[in-house]
PDB file of C-alpha atoms in Angstrom:
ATOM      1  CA  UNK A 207       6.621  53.991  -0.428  1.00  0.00           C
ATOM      2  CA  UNK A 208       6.807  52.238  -3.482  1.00  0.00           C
ATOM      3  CA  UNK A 209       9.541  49.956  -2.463  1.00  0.00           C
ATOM      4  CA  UNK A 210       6.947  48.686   0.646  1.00  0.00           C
ATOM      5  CA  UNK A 211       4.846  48.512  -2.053  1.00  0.00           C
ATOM      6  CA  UNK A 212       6.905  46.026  -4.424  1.00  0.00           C
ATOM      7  CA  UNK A 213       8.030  44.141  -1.178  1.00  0.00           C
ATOM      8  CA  UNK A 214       4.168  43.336  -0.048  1.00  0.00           C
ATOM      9  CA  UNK A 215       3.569  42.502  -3.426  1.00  0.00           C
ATOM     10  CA  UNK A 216       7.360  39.758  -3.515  1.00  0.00           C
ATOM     11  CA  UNK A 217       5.988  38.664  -0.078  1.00  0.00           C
ATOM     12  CA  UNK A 218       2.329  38.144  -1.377  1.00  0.00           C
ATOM     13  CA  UNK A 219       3.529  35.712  -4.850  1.00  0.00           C
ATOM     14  CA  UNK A 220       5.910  33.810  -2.463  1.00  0.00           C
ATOM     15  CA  UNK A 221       3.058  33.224   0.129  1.00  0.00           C
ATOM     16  CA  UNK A 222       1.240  31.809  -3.478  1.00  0.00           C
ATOM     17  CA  UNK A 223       3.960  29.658  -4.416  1.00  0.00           C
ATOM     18  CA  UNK A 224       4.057  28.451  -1.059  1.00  0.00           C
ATOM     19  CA  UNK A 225       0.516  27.603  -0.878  1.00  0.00           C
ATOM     20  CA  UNK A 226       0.602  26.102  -4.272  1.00  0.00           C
ATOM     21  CA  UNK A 227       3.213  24.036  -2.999  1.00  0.00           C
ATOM     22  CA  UNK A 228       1.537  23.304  -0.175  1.00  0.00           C
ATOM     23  CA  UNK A 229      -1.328  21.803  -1.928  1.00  0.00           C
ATOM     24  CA  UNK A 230       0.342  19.965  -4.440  1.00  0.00           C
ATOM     25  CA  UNK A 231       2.335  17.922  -1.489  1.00  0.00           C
ATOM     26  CA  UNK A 232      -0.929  17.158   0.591  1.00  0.00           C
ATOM     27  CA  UNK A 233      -2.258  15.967  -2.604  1.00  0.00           C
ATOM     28  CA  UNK A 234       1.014  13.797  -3.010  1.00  0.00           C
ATOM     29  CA  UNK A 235       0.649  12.302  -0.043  1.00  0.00           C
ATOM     30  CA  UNK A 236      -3.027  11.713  -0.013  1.00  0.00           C
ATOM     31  CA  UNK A 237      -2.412   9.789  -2.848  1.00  0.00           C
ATOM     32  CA  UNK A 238       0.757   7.795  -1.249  1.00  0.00           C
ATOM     33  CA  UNK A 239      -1.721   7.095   1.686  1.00  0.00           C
ATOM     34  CA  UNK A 240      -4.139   6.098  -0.848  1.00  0.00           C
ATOM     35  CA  UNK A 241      -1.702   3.362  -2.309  1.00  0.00           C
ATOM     36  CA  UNK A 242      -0.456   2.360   0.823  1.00  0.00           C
ATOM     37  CA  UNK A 243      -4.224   1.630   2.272  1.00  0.00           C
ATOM     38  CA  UNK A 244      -4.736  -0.229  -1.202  1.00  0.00           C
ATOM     39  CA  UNK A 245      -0.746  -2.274  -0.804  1.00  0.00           C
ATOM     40  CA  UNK A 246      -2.093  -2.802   2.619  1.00  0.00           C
ATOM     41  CA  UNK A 247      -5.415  -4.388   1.267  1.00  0.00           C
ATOM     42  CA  UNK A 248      -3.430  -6.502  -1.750  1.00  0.00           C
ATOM     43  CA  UNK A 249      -0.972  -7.974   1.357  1.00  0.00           C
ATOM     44  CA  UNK A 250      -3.847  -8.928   3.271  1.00  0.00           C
ATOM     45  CA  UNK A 251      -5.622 -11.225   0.450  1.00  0.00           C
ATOM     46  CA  UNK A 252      -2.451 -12.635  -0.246  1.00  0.00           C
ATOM     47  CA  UNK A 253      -1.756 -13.721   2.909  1.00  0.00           C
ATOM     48  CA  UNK A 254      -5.164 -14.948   3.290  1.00  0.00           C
ATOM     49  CA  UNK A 255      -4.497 -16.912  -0.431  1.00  0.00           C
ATOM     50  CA  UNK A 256      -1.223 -18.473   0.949  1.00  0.00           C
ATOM     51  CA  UNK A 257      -2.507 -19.812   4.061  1.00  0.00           C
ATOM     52  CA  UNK A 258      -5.448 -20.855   2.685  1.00  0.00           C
ATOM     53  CA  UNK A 259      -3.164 -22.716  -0.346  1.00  0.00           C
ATOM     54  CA  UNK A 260      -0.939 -24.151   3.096  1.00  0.00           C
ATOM     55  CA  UNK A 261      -4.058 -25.292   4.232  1.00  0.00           C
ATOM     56  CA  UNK A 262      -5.037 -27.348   1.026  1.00  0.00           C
ATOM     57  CA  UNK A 263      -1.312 -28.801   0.568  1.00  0.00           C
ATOM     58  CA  UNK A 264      -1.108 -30.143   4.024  1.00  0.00           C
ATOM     59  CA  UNK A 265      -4.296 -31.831   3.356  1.00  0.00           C
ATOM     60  CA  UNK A 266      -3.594 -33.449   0.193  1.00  0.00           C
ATOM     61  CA  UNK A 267      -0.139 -34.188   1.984  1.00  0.00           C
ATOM     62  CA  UNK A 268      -1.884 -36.027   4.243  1.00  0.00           C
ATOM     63  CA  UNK A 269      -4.425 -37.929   1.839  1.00  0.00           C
ATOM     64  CA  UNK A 270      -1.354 -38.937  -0.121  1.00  0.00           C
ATOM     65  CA  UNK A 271      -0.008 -40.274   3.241  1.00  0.00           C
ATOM     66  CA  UNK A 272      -3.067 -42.307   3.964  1.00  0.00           C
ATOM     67  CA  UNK A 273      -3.335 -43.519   0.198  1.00  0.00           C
ATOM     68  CA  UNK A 274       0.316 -44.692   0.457  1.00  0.00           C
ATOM     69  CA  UNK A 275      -0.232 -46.589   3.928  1.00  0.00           C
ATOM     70  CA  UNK A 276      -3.348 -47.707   2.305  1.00  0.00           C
ATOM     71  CA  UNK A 277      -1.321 -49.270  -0.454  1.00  0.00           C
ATOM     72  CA  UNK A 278       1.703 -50.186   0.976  1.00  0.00           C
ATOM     73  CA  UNK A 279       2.709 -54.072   0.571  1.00  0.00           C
ATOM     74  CA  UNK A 280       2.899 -55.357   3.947  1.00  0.00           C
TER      75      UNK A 280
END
């Protein structure tokens, strides 16, 4: 009886560790899915940044263009 006893009790810390571990990797990933929603964010406003600095070249591009027709010798 007292071996039952001991083997509840091996069966009952591992089931413990287990859920210990258990929690500790659905807190790991909440916080991985945490950075990735934040990454996610950060690669958004970037890409709204570089179009937005595509935008502004092309247009000084073309007011150079104009300026330099403008001032061309003919």
């Amino acid at each position: 009886m007292k071996e039952l006893e001991q083997s509840q009790q091996v069966l009952e810390n591992v089931k413990t560790d287990l859920t210990n571990e258990n929690t500790k990797l659905k807190n790991e990933k909440t916080e991985l899915t945490n950075k990735i929603t934040g990454l996610s964010t950060d690669k958004e406003n970037l890409t709204t940044t570089l179009s937005n600095a595509k935008t502004q070249a092309e247009q000084t591009s073309q007011k150079l263009n104009e300026l330099e027709r403008r001032h061309a010798p003919y």
